[in-house]
PDB file of C-alpha atoms and ligand atoms in Angstrom:
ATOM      1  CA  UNK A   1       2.649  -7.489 -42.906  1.00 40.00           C
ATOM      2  CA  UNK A   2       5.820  -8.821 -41.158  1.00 44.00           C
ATOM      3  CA  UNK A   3       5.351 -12.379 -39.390  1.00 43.00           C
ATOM      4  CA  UNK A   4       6.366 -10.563 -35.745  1.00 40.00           C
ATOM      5  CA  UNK A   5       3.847  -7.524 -36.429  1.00 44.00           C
ATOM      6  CA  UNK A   6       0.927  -9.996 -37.243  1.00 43.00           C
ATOM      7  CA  UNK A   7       1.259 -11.943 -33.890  1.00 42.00           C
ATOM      8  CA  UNK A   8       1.955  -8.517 -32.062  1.00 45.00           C
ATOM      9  CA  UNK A   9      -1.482  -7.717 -33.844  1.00 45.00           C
ATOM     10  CA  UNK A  10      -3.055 -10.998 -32.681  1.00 46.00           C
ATOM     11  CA  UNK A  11      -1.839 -10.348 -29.266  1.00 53.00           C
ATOM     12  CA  UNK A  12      -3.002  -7.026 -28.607  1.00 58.00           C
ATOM     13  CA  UNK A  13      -5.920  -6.721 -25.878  1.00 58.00           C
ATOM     14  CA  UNK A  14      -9.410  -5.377 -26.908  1.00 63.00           C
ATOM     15  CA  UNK A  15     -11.736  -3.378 -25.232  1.00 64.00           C
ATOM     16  CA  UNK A  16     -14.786  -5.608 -25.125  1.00 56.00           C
ATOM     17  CA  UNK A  17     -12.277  -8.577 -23.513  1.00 64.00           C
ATOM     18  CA  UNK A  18     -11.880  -6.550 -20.457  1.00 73.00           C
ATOM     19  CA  UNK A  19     -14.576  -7.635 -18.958  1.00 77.00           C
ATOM     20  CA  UNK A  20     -16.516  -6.084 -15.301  1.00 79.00           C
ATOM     21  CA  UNK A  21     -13.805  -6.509 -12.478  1.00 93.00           C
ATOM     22  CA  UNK A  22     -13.737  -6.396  -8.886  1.00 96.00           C
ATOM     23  CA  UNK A  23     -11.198  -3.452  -7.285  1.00 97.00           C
ATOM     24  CA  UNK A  24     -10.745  -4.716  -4.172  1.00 96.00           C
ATOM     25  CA  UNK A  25      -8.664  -2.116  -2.422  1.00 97.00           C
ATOM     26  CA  UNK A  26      -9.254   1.871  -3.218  1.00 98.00           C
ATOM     27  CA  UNK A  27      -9.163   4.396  -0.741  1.00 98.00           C
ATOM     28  CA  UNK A  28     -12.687   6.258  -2.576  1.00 98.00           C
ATOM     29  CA  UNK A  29     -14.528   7.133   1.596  1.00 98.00           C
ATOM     30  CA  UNK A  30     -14.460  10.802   1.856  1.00 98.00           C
ATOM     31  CA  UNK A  31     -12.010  12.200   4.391  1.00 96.00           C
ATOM     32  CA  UNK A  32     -10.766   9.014   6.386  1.00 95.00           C
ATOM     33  CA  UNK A  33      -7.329   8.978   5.195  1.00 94.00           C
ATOM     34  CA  UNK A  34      -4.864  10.223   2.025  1.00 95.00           C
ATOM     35  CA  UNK A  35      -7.422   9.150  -0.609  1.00 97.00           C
ATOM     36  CA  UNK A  36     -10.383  11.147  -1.577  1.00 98.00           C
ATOM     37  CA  UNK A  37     -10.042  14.219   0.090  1.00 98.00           C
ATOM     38  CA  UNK A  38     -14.487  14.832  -0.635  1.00 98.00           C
ATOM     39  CA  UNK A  39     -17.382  13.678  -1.231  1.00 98.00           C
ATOM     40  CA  UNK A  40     -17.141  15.273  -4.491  1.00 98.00           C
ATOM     41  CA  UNK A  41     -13.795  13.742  -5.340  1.00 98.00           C
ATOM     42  CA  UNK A  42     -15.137  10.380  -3.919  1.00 98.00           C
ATOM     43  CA  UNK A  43     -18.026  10.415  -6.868  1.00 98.00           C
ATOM     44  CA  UNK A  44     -15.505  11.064  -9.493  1.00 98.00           C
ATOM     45  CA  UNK A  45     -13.292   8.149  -8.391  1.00 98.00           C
ATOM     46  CA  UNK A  46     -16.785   6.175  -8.663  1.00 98.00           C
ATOM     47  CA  UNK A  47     -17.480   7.329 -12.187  1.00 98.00           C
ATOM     48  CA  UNK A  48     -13.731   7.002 -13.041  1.00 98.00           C
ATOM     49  CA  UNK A  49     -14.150   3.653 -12.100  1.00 98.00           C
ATOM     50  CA  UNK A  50     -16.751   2.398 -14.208  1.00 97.00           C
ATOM     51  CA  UNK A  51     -15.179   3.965 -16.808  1.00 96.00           C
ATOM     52  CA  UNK A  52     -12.249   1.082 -15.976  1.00 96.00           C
ATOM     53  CA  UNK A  53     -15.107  -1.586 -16.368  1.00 95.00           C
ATOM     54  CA  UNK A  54     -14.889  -2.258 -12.383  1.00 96.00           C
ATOM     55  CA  UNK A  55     -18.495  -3.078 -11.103  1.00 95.00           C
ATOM     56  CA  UNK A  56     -17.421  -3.421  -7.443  1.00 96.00           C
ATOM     57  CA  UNK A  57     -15.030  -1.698  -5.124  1.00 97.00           C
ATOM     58  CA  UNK A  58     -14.393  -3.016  -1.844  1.00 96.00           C
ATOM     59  CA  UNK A  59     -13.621   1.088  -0.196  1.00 96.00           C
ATOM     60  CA  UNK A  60     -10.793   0.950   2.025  1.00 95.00           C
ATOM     61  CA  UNK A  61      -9.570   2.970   4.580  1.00 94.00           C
ATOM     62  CA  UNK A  62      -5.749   2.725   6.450  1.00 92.00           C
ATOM     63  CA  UNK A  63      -5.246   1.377   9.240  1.00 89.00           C
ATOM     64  CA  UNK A  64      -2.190   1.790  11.238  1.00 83.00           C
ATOM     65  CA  UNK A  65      -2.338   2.185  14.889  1.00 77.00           C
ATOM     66  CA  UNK A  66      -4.746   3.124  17.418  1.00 73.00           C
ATOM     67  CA  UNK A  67      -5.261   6.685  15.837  1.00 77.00           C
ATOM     68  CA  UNK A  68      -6.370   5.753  12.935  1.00 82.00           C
ATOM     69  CA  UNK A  69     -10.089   6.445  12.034  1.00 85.00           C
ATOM     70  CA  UNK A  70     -12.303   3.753  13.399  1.00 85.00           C
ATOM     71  CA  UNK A  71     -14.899   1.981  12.890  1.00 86.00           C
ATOM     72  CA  UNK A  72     -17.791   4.870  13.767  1.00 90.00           C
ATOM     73  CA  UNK A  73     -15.871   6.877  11.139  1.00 93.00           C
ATOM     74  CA  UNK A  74     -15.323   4.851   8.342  1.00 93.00           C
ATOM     75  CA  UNK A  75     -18.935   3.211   8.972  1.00 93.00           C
ATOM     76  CA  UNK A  76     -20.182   7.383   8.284  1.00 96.00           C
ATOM     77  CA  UNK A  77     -17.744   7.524   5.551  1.00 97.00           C
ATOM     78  CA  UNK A  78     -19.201   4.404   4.092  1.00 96.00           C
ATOM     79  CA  UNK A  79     -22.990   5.432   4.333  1.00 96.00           C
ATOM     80  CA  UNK A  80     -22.026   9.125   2.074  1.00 98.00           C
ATOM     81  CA  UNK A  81     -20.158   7.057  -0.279  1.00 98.00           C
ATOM     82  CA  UNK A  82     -23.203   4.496  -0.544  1.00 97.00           C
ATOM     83  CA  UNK A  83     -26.024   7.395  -0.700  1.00 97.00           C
ATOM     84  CA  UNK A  84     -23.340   9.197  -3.832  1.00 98.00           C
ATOM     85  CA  UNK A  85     -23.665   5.958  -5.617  1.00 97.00           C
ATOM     86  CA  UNK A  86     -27.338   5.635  -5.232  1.00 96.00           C
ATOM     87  CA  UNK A  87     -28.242   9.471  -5.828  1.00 97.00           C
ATOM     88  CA  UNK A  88     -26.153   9.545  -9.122  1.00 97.00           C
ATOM     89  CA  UNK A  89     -27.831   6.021 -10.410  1.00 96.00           C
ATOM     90  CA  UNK A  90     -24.492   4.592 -10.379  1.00 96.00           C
ATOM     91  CA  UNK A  91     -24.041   0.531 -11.191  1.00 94.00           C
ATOM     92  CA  UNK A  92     -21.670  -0.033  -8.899  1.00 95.00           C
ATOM     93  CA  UNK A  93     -21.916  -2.170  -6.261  1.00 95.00           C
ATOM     94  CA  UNK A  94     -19.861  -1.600  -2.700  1.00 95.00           C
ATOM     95  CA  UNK A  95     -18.090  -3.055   0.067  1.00 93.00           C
ATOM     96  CA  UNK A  96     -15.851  -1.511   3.184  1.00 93.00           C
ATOM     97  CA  UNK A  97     -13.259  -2.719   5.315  1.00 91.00           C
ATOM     98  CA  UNK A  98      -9.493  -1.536   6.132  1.00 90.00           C
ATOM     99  CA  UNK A  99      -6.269  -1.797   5.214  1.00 92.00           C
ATOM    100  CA  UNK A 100      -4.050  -2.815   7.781  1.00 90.00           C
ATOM    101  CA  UNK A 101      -0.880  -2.301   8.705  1.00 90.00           C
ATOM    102  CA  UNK A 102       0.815  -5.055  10.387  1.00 85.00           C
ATOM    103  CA  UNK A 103       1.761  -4.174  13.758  1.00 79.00           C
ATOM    104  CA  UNK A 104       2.033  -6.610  16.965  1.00 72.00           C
ATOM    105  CA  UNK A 105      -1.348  -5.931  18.371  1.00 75.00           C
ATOM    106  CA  UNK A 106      -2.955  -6.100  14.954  1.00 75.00           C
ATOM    107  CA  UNK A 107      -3.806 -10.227  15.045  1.00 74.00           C
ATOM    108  CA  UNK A 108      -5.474  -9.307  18.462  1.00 76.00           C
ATOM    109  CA  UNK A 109      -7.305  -6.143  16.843  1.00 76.00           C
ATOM    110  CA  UNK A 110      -8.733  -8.614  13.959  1.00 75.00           C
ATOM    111  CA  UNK A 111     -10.724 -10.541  16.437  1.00 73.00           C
ATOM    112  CA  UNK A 112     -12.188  -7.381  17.904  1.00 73.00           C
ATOM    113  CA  UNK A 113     -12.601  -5.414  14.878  1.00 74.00           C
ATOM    114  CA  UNK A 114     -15.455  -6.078  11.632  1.00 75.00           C
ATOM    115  CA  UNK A 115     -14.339  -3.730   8.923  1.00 78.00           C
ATOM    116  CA  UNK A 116     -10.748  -5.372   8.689  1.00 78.00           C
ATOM    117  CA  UNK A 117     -12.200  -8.023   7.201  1.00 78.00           C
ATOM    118  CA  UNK A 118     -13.702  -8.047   3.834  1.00 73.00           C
ATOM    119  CA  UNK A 119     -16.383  -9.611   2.831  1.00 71.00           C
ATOM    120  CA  UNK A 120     -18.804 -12.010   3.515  1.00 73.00           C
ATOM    121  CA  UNK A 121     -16.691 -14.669   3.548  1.00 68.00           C
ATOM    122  CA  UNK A 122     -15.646 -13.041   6.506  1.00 70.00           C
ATOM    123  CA  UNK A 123     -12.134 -14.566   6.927  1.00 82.00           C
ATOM    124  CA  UNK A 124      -9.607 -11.918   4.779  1.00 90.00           C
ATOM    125  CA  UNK A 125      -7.786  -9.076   5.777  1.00 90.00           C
ATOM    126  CA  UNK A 126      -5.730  -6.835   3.760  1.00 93.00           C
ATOM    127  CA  UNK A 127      -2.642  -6.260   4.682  1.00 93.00           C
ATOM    128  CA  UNK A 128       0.160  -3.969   4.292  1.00 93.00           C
ATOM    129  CA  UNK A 129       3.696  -3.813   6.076  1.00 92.00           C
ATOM    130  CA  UNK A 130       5.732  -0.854   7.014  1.00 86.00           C
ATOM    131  CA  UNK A 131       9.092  -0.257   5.554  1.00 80.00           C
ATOM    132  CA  UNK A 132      11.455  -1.872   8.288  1.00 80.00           C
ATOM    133  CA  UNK A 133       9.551  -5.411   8.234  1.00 87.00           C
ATOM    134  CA  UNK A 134      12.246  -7.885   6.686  1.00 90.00           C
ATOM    135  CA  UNK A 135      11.216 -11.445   4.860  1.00 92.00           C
ATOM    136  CA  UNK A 136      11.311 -13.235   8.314  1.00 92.00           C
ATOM    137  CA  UNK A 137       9.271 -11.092  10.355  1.00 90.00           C
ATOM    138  CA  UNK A 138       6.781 -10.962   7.045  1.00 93.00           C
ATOM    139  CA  UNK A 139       6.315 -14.623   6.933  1.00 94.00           C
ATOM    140  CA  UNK A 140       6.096 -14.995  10.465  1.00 91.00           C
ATOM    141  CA  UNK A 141       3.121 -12.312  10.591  1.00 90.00           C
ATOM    142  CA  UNK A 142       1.364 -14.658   8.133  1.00 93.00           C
ATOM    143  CA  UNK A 143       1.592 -17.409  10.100  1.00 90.00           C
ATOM    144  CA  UNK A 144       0.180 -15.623  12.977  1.00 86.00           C
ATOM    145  CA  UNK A 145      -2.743 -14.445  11.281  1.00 87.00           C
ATOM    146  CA  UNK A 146      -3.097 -17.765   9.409  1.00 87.00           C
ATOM    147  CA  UNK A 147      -2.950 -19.295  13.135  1.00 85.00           C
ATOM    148  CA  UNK A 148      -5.970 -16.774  14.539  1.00 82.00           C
ATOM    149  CA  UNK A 149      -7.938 -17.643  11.725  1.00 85.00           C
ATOM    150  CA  UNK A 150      -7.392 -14.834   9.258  1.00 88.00           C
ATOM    151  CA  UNK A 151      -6.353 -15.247   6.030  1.00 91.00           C
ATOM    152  CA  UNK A 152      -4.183 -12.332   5.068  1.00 93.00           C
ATOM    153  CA  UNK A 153      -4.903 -10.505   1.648  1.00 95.00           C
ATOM    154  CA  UNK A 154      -1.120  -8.702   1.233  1.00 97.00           C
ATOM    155  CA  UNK A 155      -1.645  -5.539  -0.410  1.00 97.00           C
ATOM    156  CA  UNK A 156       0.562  -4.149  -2.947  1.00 97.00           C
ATOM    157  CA  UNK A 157       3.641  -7.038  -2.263  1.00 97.00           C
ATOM    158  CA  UNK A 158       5.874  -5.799  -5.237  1.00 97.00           C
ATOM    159  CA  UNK A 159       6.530  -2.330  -3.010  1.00 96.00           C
ATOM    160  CA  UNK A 160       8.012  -3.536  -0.145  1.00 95.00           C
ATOM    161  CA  UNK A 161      12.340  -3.731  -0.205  1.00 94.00           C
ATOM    162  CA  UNK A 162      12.235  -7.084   1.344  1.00 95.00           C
ATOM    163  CA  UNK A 163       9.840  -8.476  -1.674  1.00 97.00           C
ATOM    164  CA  UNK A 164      11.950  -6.255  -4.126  1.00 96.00           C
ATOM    165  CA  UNK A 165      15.036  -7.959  -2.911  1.00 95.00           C
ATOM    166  CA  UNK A 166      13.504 -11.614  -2.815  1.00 95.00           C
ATOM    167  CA  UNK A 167      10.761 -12.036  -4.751  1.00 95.00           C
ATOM    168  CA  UNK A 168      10.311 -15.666  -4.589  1.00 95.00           C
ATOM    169  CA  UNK A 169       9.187 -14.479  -0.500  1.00 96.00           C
ATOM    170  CA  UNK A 170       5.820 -13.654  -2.181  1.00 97.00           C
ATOM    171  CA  UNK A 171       5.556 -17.190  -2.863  1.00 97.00           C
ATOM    172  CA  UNK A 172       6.593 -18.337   0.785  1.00 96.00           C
ATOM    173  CA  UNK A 173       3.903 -16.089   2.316  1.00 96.00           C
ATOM    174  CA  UNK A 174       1.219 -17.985  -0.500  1.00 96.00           C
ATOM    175  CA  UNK A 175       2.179 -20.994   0.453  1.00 94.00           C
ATOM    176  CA  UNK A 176       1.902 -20.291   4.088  1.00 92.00           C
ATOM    177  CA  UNK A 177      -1.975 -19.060   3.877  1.00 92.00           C
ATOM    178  CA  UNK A 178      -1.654 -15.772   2.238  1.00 96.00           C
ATOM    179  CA  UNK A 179      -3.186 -14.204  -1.181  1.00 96.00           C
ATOM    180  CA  UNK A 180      -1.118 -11.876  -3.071  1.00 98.00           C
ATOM    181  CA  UNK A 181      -2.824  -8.557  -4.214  1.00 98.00           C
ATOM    182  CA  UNK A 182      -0.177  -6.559  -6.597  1.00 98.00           C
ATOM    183  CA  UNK A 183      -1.189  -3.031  -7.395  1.00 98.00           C
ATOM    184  CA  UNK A 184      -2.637  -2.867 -10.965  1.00 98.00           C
ATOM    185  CA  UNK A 185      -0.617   0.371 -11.534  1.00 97.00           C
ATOM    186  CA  UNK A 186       2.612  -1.356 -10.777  1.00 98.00           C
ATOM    187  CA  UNK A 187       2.474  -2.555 -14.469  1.00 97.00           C
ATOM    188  CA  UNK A 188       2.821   1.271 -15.853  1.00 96.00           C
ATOM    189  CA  UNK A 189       5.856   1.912 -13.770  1.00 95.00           C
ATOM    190  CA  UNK A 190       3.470   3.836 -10.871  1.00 95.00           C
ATOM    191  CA  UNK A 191       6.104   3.276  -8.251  1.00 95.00           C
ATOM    192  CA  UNK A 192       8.833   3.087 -10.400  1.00 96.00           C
ATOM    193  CA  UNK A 193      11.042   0.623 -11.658  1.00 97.00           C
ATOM    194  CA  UNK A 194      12.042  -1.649  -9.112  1.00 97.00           C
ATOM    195  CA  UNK A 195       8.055  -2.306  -8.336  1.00 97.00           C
ATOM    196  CA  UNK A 196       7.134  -2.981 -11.810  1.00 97.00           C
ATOM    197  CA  UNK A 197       9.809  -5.450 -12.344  1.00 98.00           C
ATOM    198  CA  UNK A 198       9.061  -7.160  -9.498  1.00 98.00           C
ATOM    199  CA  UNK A 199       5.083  -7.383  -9.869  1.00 98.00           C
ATOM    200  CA  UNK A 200       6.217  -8.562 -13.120  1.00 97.00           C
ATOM    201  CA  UNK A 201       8.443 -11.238 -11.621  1.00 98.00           C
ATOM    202  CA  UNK A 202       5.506 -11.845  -8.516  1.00 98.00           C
ATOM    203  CA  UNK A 203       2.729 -12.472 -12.335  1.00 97.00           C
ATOM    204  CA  UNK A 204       5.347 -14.744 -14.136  1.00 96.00           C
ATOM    205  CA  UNK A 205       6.154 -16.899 -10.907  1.00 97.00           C
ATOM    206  CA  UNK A 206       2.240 -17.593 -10.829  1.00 96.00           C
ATOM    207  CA  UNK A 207       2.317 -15.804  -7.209  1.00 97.00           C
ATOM    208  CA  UNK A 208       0.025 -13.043  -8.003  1.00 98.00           C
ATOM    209  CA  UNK A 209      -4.234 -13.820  -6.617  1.00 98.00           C
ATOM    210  CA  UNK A 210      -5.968 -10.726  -7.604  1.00 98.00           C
ATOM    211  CA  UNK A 211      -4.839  -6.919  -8.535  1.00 97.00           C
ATOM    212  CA  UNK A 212      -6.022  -3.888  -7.709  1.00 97.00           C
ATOM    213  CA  UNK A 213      -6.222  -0.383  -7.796  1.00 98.00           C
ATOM    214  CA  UNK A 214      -5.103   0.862  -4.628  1.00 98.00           C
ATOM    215  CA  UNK A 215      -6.694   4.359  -5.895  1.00 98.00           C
ATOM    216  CA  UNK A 216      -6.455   7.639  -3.906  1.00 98.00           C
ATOM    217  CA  UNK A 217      -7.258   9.593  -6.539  1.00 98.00           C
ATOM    218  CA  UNK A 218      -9.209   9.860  -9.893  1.00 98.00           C
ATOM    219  CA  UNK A 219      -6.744   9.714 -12.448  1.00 97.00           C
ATOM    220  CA  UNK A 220      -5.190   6.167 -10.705  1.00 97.00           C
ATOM    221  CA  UNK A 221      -8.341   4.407 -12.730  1.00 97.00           C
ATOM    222  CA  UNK A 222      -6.718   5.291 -15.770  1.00 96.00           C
ATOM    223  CA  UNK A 223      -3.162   3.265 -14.808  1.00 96.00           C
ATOM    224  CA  UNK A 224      -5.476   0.528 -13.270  1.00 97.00           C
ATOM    225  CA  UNK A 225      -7.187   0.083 -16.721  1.00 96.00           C
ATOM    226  CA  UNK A 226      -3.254   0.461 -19.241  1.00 95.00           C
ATOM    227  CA  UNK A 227      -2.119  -1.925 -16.065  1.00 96.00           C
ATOM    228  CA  UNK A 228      -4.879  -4.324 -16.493  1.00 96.00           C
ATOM    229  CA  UNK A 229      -4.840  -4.394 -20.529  1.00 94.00           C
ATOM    230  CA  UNK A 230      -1.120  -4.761 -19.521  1.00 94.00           C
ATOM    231  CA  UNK A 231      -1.607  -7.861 -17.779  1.00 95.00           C
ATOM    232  CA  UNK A 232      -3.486  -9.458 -20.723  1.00 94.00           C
ATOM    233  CA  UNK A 233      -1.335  -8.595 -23.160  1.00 92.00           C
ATOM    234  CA  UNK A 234       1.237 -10.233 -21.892  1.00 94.00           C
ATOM    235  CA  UNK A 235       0.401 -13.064 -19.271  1.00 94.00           C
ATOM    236  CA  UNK A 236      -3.463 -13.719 -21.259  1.00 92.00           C
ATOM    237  CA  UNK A 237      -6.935 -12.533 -20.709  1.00 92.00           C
ATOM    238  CA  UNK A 238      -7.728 -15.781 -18.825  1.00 92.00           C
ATOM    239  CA  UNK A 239      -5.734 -14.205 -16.117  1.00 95.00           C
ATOM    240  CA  UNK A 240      -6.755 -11.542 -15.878  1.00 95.00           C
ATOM    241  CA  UNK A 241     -10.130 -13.097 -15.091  1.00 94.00           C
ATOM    242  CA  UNK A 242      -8.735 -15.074 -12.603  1.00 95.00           C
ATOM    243  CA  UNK A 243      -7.068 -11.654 -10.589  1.00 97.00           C
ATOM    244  CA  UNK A 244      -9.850  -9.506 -11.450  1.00 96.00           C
ATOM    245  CA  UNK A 245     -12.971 -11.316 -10.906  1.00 95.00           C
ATOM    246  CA  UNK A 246     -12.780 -15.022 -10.140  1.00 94.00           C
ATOM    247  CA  UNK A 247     -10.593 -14.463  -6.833  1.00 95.00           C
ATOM    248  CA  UNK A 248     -11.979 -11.110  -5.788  1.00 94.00           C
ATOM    249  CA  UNK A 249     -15.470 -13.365  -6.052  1.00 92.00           C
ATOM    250  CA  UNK A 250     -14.255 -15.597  -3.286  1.00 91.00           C
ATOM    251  CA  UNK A 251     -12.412 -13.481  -1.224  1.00 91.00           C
ATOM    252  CA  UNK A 252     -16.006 -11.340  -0.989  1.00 90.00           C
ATOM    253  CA  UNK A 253     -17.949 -14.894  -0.723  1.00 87.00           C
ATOM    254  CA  UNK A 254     -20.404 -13.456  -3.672  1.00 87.00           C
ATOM    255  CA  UNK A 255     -20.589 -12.490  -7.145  1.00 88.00           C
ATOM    256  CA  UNK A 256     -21.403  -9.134  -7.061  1.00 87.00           C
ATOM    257  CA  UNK A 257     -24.297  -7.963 -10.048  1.00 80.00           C
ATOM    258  CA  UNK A 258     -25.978  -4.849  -8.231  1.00 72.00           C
ATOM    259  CA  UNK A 259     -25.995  -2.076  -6.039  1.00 72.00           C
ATOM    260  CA  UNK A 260     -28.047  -5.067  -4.429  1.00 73.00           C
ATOM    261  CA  UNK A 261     -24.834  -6.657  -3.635  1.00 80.00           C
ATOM    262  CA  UNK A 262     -23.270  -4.104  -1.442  1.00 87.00           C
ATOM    263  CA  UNK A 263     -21.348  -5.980   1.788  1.00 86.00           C
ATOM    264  CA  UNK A 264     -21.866  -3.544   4.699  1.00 86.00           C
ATOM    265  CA  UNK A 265     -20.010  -4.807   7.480  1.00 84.00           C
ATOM    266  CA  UNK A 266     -21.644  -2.568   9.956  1.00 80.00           C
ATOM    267  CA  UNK A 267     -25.180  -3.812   8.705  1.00 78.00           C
ATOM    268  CA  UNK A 268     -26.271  -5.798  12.182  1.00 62.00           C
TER     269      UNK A 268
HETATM  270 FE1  FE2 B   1      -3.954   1.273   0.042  1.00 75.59          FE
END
């Protein structure tokens, strides 16, 4: 065996080293936005999960202005999605809040609103920005947040032109309060080319927190789980830990074990 195809060898990820992992963003409520489009389709994103060794999704549903669903919807979206899980026996354990899009009004709508934040910890929101927010106006949204007490969980960073164009801005918003949440899928070329070189860039810079899914569909557990093996390969299992459990653990303010450990954030 060749010296280079022996360390390849050595370096290749195995099943049993993915361990259980925490998806913290994955749009699996039925009907509330473009993910699952059922309740049917919402239990096969469950069982395609487990099949990608998570143990706990935190369901998420968009959020980008006052028409999206609220929180009466996604609180009845959350309950079928909790009583699939427990009818089919599943091990999962769940949690709920949005994902927001950052808009002027949104550091006001934080205070108001429960299910933007996402755990227990009670302090994160995930955000996402549209397509004409520029570095500036990024870093100045995290400072706002950071200023009302929020600590903003950026969703899928490696997407946005501004990031694309300047990656190192990933780091600015880090160092000015924020966690950086790349998209699993990224890694397989998902969005194409110009996202997975730049979550690569966003890993290798040491800017990256946690990944997730970001799943509207079924299949995206598959690219999640090549993604994830992915990110061992290449950057080490131990960090993979770190993005897929140990962060995710403190952004939720739990370890999750159980269906026990379901956060409901409409539970008074
Ligand atoms: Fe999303």
């Amino acid at each position: 065996m060749a010296l280079f195809d022996f360390w390849h060898k050595k370096k290749e990820t195995k099943e049993e080293e993915l361990f259980p992992k925490i998806d913290l963003h994955a749009h699996i409520l039925p009907d509330v936005d473009d993910g699952s489009r059922s309740e049917d389709m919402t239990l096969e994103m469950m069982e395609a999960a487990l099949k990608a060794y998570v143990v706990h999704i935190n369901a998420t549903a968009h959020h980008r202005n006052s028409l999206s669903p609220g929180e009466e919807t996604i609180s009845e979206a959350f309950d079928k999605t909790k009583k699939l899980r427990n009818d089919n026996l599943l091990p999962l354990s769940l949690s709920c809040s949005m994902e927001t899009e950052f808009y002027p009004e949104a550091e006001e709508f934080f205070k108001k609103c429960r299910v933007s934040l996402t755990g227990k910890a009670g302090k994160y929101a995930l955000i996402e920005f549209t397509a004409d927010v520029n570095r500036q106006s990024a870093i100045a949204a995290v400072f706002q947040l950071s200023l009302a007490g929020i600590r903003p969980v950026i969703v899928h960073p490696e997407r946005f032109y501004f990031v694309q164009r300047h990656p190192e801005v990933a780091g600015e918003m880090q160092s000015r309060g924020a966690l950086i949440m790349p998209n699993a899928t990224s890694f397989m070329g998902h969005y194409g080319v110009d996202a997975l070189e730049t979550a690569e860039k966003i890993v290798q810079d040491g800017f990256a927190d946690a990944l997730s899914s970001d799943a509207h569909r079924p299949d995206y557990y598959e690219q999640y789980l090549l993604g994830c093996k992915q990110v061992a390969k290449k950057y080490g299992s131990h960090l993979l830990y770190e993005l897929t459990w140990k962060t995710p653990c403190r952004i939720l303010g739990y370890e999750p074990g159980s269906e026990r450990d379901d956060f409901d954030p409409f539970e008074k």
